[in-house]
XYZ file of C-alpha atoms in Angstrom:
412
model
C -68.638 21.128 29.450
C -66.588 23.771 27.619
C -66.005 22.779 24.017
C -64.062 24.061 21.058
C -65.795 23.861 17.713
C -63.726 23.361 14.589
C -66.009 24.271 11.716
C -65.650 20.903 10.066
C -68.513 18.912 8.624
C -71.477 20.093 6.637
C -73.397 21.048 9.777
C -70.513 21.697 12.187
C -70.581 18.003 13.046
C -67.123 17.872 14.545
C -67.836 19.301 17.981
C -64.933 18.064 20.090
C -64.443 18.793 23.804
C -61.269 20.657 24.665
C -60.170 17.769 26.852
C -60.401 15.403 23.893
C -57.988 17.502 21.863
C -55.547 17.438 24.774
C -55.788 13.683 25.220
C -55.191 13.045 21.542
C -51.774 14.641 21.713
C -50.427 13.589 25.099
C -47.239 11.845 23.969
C -46.255 14.267 21.219
C -48.301 17.430 21.026
C -45.834 19.125 18.689
C -44.438 18.377 15.235
C -40.883 17.032 14.900
C -39.645 20.593 14.324
C -39.422 22.056 17.825
C -39.166 25.517 16.277
C -42.163 25.125 13.971
C -44.225 28.257 13.410
C -47.407 28.694 15.391
C -49.477 28.128 12.255
C -47.610 24.882 11.508
C -48.190 23.607 15.049
C -51.902 24.399 14.812
C -52.214 22.565 11.508
C -50.371 19.581 12.970
C -52.634 19.354 16.019
C -55.821 19.673 13.972
C -54.673 17.087 11.431
C -53.924 14.701 14.263
C -57.281 15.318 15.926
C -59.026 14.764 12.603
C -57.081 11.548 11.987
C -58.126 10.175 15.369
C -61.785 10.885 14.523
C -63.088 7.828 12.668
C -66.220 9.607 11.419
C -64.464 12.152 9.163
C -61.851 12.086 6.418
C -60.630 14.834 4.081
C -60.531 14.398 0.308
C -57.515 15.700 -1.595
C -56.636 16.052 -5.271
C -53.263 16.609 -6.921
C -52.887 19.622 -9.255
C -56.587 20.291 -8.791
C -56.519 23.855 -10.155
C -53.381 23.417 -12.268
C -54.637 20.706 -14.615
C -58.069 19.418 -15.513
C -60.162 17.542 -18.010
C -63.237 19.760 -18.422
C -64.226 23.381 -18.833
C -61.087 24.695 -20.488
C -61.302 28.129 -22.138
C -58.928 31.028 -22.821
C -56.845 32.341 -21.130
C -56.277 28.772 -19.885
C -53.933 26.757 -22.078
C -56.338 24.580 -24.037
C -54.773 23.914 -27.437
C -54.788 20.184 -28.345
C -56.462 19.201 -25.043
C -59.883 18.290 -26.466
C -61.033 14.730 -25.743
C -64.139 12.528 -25.702
C -65.885 14.540 -28.368
C -65.767 18.230 -27.522
C -64.742 18.049 -23.845
C -62.019 20.631 -23.290
C -59.147 20.014 -20.883
C -57.003 22.831 -19.519
C -53.711 23.919 -17.981
C -53.399 26.999 -15.758
C -50.471 28.982 -17.200
C -47.846 31.396 -15.929
C -49.463 34.383 -17.662
C -52.654 33.754 -15.687
C -50.699 33.652 -12.444
C -48.814 36.868 -13.238
C -52.055 38.655 -14.120
C -53.866 37.495 -10.978
C -56.418 35.436 -12.877
C -58.752 33.436 -10.596
C -58.325 29.663 -10.344
C -61.936 29.083 -11.297
C -61.531 25.651 -12.890
C -61.274 22.481 -10.828
C -62.577 19.069 -11.822
C -63.437 18.471 -8.162
C -65.445 21.694 -7.999
C -67.048 21.024 -11.371
C -68.603 17.839 -9.997
C -69.227 18.772 -6.351
C -69.400 22.565 -6.234
C -66.439 22.604 -3.834
C -62.659 22.488 -4.025
C -60.937 19.522 -2.331
C -59.947 19.860 1.317
C -56.327 19.005 0.456
C -54.622 20.598 -2.539
C -51.479 18.856 -3.777
C -48.598 20.205 -5.858
C -45.162 19.031 -7.046
C -41.871 20.940 -6.916
C -40.674 19.008 -9.984
C -37.507 20.672 -11.401
C -38.212 24.179 -10.044
C -38.583 25.602 -13.544
C -39.323 29.306 -13.210
C -42.665 29.392 -15.026
C -44.016 26.340 -13.227
C -42.855 27.602 -9.843
C -44.593 30.946 -10.354
C -47.831 29.168 -11.250
C -47.736 26.595 -8.453
C -46.878 29.212 -5.839
C -49.752 31.410 -6.962
C -52.249 28.540 -6.957
C -51.029 27.174 -3.618
C -51.475 30.603 -2.011
C -55.014 30.850 -3.369
C -55.777 27.381 -1.995
C -54.406 28.336 1.420
C -56.465 31.533 1.417
C -59.562 29.337 0.997
C -58.495 27.290 4.001
C -57.307 24.209 2.105
C -54.449 22.041 3.353
C -51.364 22.272 1.099
C -49.040 19.371 0.317
C -46.026 19.123 -2.007
C -44.174 16.134 -3.440
C -41.261 16.182 -5.904
C -40.620 14.221 -9.073
C -37.012 15.399 -9.335
C -34.842 14.366 -12.260
C -31.892 12.187 -11.295
C -29.231 14.549 -9.855
C -26.447 12.244 -11.057
C -27.524 11.565 -14.654
C -29.869 14.464 -15.291
C -32.329 11.870 -16.580
C -35.913 11.066 -15.699
C -37.180 10.366 -12.168
C -38.251 6.978 -13.589
C -35.355 4.531 -13.791
C -36.646 2.821 -16.932
C -36.657 6.147 -18.808
C -33.073 7.059 -17.816
C -30.307 6.003 -20.201
C -27.534 7.103 -17.833
C -25.727 5.229 -15.072
C -28.111 5.223 -12.107
C -26.016 2.846 -9.980
C -25.818 3.983 -6.333
C -27.568 7.253 -7.100
C -28.579 7.839 -3.483
C -25.104 7.201 -2.048
C -23.685 9.626 -4.590
C -25.951 12.513 -3.525
C -25.561 12.047 0.233
C -22.914 14.091 2.109
C -19.522 12.778 1.009
C -20.866 11.669 -2.359
C -19.592 13.106 -5.618
C -22.986 14.655 -6.453
C -23.955 15.971 -3.030
C -23.498 19.589 -4.102
C -25.846 19.065 -7.015
C -28.549 17.635 -4.773
C -27.983 20.267 -2.104
C -28.779 22.914 -4.719
C -32.232 21.362 -5.017
C -32.709 21.430 -1.239
C -31.652 25.078 -1.216
C -34.315 25.836 -3.812
C -36.929 24.176 -1.603
C -35.667 26.097 1.424
C -35.615 29.440 -0.391
C -39.117 28.817 -1.678
C -40.519 27.727 1.690
C -39.003 30.728 3.461
C -40.842 33.000 1.031
C -44.133 31.078 0.936
C -46.214 33.651 2.777
C -49.832 34.743 3.001
C -51.297 38.219 2.487
C -50.154 39.237 5.983
C -46.586 38.115 5.413
C -46.995 35.023 7.623
C -45.284 31.819 6.553
C -47.781 29.293 5.167
C -47.519 25.786 6.646
C -47.458 22.889 4.223
C -46.865 19.150 4.097
C -43.728 18.028 2.264
C -43.738 14.418 1.014
C -40.244 13.682 -0.323
C -39.131 10.339 -1.772
C -42.673 9.057 -2.168
C -43.047 5.350 -2.976
C -39.418 4.849 -1.908
C -39.949 1.117 -1.322
C -40.757 0.617 -5.010
C -38.279 0.153 -7.819
C -39.470 2.712 -10.383
C -37.847 5.935 -9.109
C -34.130 6.657 -8.707
C -34.829 7.077 -4.978
C -36.242 3.550 -4.737
C -35.092 -0.033 -4.347
C -34.158 -1.527 -7.722
C -31.499 -3.694 -9.331
C -30.465 -0.770 -11.500
C -29.784 1.643 -8.630
C -28.798 -0.875 -5.958
C -29.859 1.638 -3.330
C -30.263 0.035 0.089
C -32.999 0.673 2.627
C -30.379 2.350 4.818
C -29.422 4.625 1.913
C -33.040 5.746 1.602
C -33.435 6.320 5.322
C -30.209 8.340 5.343
C -31.432 10.458 2.440
C -34.768 11.157 4.120
C -32.990 12.157 7.349
C -30.624 14.378 5.356
C -33.544 16.179 3.679
C -35.228 16.894 7.016
C -32.113 17.934 8.919
C -30.853 20.150 6.088
C -34.148 21.998 5.621
C -35.104 22.183 9.291
C -31.766 22.566 11.067
C -29.262 23.910 8.517
C -31.562 26.229 6.579
C -34.008 27.016 9.394
C -37.219 26.205 7.542
C -39.957 25.873 10.155
C -43.239 25.781 8.208
C -43.078 22.155 7.024
C -44.761 18.978 8.233
C -42.827 15.963 6.942
C -44.637 12.999 5.391
C -43.210 9.630 4.397
C -45.265 7.555 1.964
C -44.070 4.122 0.865
C -46.082 2.340 -1.796
C -48.145 -0.784 -1.023
C -46.545 -2.890 1.702
C -47.127 -6.507 2.686
C -46.350 -6.285 6.401
C -45.519 -3.678 9.005
C -41.870 -4.704 8.809
C -42.000 -4.172 5.057
C -43.133 -0.574 5.674
C -40.717 0.091 8.511
C -37.632 -1.080 6.593
C -37.555 2.356 4.907
C -38.914 4.331 7.880
C -36.247 6.856 8.969
C -37.343 7.146 12.602
C -39.815 9.070 14.720
C -37.623 12.194 14.885
C -38.000 12.744 11.142
C -41.663 12.069 10.387
C -44.920 13.870 11.220
C -47.249 12.024 8.832
C -47.082 8.335 7.991
C -48.713 7.806 4.615
C -48.946 5.167 1.959
C -49.759 5.169 -1.755
C -52.203 2.451 -2.780
C -53.445 2.036 -6.349
C -55.805 -0.532 -7.803
C -54.541 -1.947 -11.090
C -57.984 -3.376 -11.937
C -61.295 -3.543 -10.023
C -60.199 -6.602 -8.009
C -56.426 -6.294 -8.253
C -55.568 -5.991 -5.471
C -58.776 -6.920 -3.637
C -60.382 -4.310 -1.420
C -59.405 -6.451 1.572
C -55.779 -5.503 0.864
C -56.556 -1.815 1.327
C -58.370 -2.589 4.574
C -55.367 -4.538 5.901
C -52.998 -1.820 4.673
C -54.881 0.967 6.453
C -55.292 -1.093 9.629
C -51.526 -1.678 9.721
C -50.788 1.954 8.872
C -53.030 3.244 11.669
C -51.480 0.786 14.134
C -47.966 1.954 13.281
C -48.855 5.645 13.239
C -50.824 5.685 16.483
C -48.132 3.658 18.264
C -45.689 6.453 17.341
C -48.194 9.277 17.873
C -48.046 10.151 14.169
C -50.729 11.165 11.656
C -51.762 8.417 9.196
C -52.989 9.269 5.682
C -53.761 7.601 2.354
C -51.427 9.883 0.424
C -52.289 8.658 -3.091
C -54.990 6.319 -4.333
C -57.168 5.562 -7.337
C -57.644 3.020 -10.098
C -55.174 2.770 -12.962
C -55.799 2.983 -16.711
C -58.779 5.324 -16.374
C -60.740 2.662 -14.536
C -63.116 5.410 -13.394
C -64.493 5.344 -16.967
C -66.211 2.010 -16.343
C -66.100 1.639 -12.550
C -68.332 4.615 -11.885
C -68.820 4.023 -8.154
C -65.130 3.348 -7.519
C -64.646 6.039 -4.863
C -67.522 4.679 -2.820
C -67.098 0.926 -3.325
C -63.279 0.702 -3.233
C -62.373 3.533 -0.824
C -65.182 4.990 1.272
C -66.950 1.722 2.095
C -63.745 0.412 3.690
C -63.519 3.468 5.929
C -67.201 3.321 6.869
C -67.068 -0.347 7.852
C -63.717 -0.352 9.664
C -63.347 2.250 12.399
C -59.603 1.614 12.618
C -58.987 2.073 8.887
C -61.061 5.264 9.113
C -58.619 6.892 11.532
C -56.689 8.632 8.766
C -56.490 12.348 8.063
C -57.087 12.304 4.305
C -57.260 10.357 1.059
C -55.763 11.920 -2.067
C -56.373 11.325 -5.773
C -53.742 12.058 -8.430
C -54.128 14.704 -11.156
C -56.571 14.630 -14.047
C -54.113 15.350 -16.848
C -54.837 15.763 -20.559
C -51.837 15.207 -22.816
C -53.195 15.987 -26.274
C -54.037 13.495 -29.027
C -57.434 13.178 -27.341
C -55.828 11.407 -24.353
C -56.332 12.119 -20.662
C -55.269 10.365 -17.484
C -58.226 10.414 -15.106
C -58.474 9.607 -11.417
C -61.727 11.369 -10.560
C -64.698 12.182 -12.797
C -65.106 15.601 -14.380
C -68.359 17.439 -15.016
C -70.270 15.434 -17.616
C -68.259 12.244 -17.045
C -70.319 9.016 -16.651
C -69.133 8.668 -13.034
C -70.079 12.240 -12.074
C -73.371 11.406 -10.346
C -71.952 8.465 -8.398
C -69.008 10.506 -7.134
C -71.224 13.399 -6.098
C -74.123 11.409 -4.625
C -72.286 8.539 -2.969
C -68.850 9.949 -2.097
C -69.086 13.732 -1.818
C -72.539 13.775 -0.207
C -71.620 11.185 2.403
C -71.321 12.851 5.835
C -67.916 11.238 6.318
C -66.078 13.046 3.521
C -64.780 16.576 3.972
C -64.145 19.039 1.162
C -62.855 22.612 1.316
C -65.993 24.253 2.698
C -66.081 21.868 5.664
C -62.580 22.505 7.054
C -62.663 26.219 7.746
C -61.311 25.602 11.251
C -58.192 23.664 10.240
C -55.857 26.627 10.835
C -57.615 27.884 13.977
């Protein structure tokens, strides 16, 4: 039998017959953008094939080379980022990007020797210095063969206040209605979409080819903490949120002609499939169906909730021929400090014991971020952290997990 070999897995373990790749994509072999670039279509097909393979899952990390908790040294920004004795956090700065400095530091790489398979970034407010840095680091990640994904914690376009409702002192009522077409702040929000479009249309590799990436707008839209969510303060409706998601996709894809994006929707924890689908904008607007699932404490929620969540997510995604993913996960309040085997016991074990839950493309941890005053927010261990050995030996070394060196065929 003729086979195609994607170089995925520590010993080229993912050896999939050509016919299998065809079967996996019979109902929708293309992304929702019919004019997507060739590179974007290839990424889409390989992500889908990987998701349907229950023996492999990619690991991702947000801001992996932008922020970190260990190894900081000049020219990285390190002032005030010392913690836990003499451990030195770091921030990759604009001057490093402009000078072509290598992105040598990564808490993932410090523990495992490899970068994550998925590298996540945030458009935030499109501040010039941050955009220069993120673009530079995202291009380096792509050159290594990593999958690139972007979210956006955008300030409220109506009030100018925080993305978080509780931190905004302005009038957030009906924010989403007010930024949709016909709303009094649509022009303001459209300026943000134009910035995304301009950026995406210039996000190119060394050959001048557009780089494909996943865009995950309005993440956790079923929660009440962001202005794009469901809360008493905003009084946004589920239909408002679906309309906004559709507007984002149609404006970028159809009005501005951006064709190197795969679109991901990622509600927070959901109780039932209907609970998830109440904010789902429709199959014509989504490539990747994700969810964000955080543990508050070791048994809150119980691991059985994640199993049920992933089973439901895979059911919904496969029924629509979409790509399921665990788009954010971890344990709150630096739980990794005392729950050293968290990534094995609370994440990987579920995937290894439930072949349905395992049919997801990737799991992604949030950023290790040091704030000063000897404080850091941690989601994965850093080199020298008490959980380092458990993460490396039980999670990274498991044949199921894929890091950057094991996905060299993802764009082929």
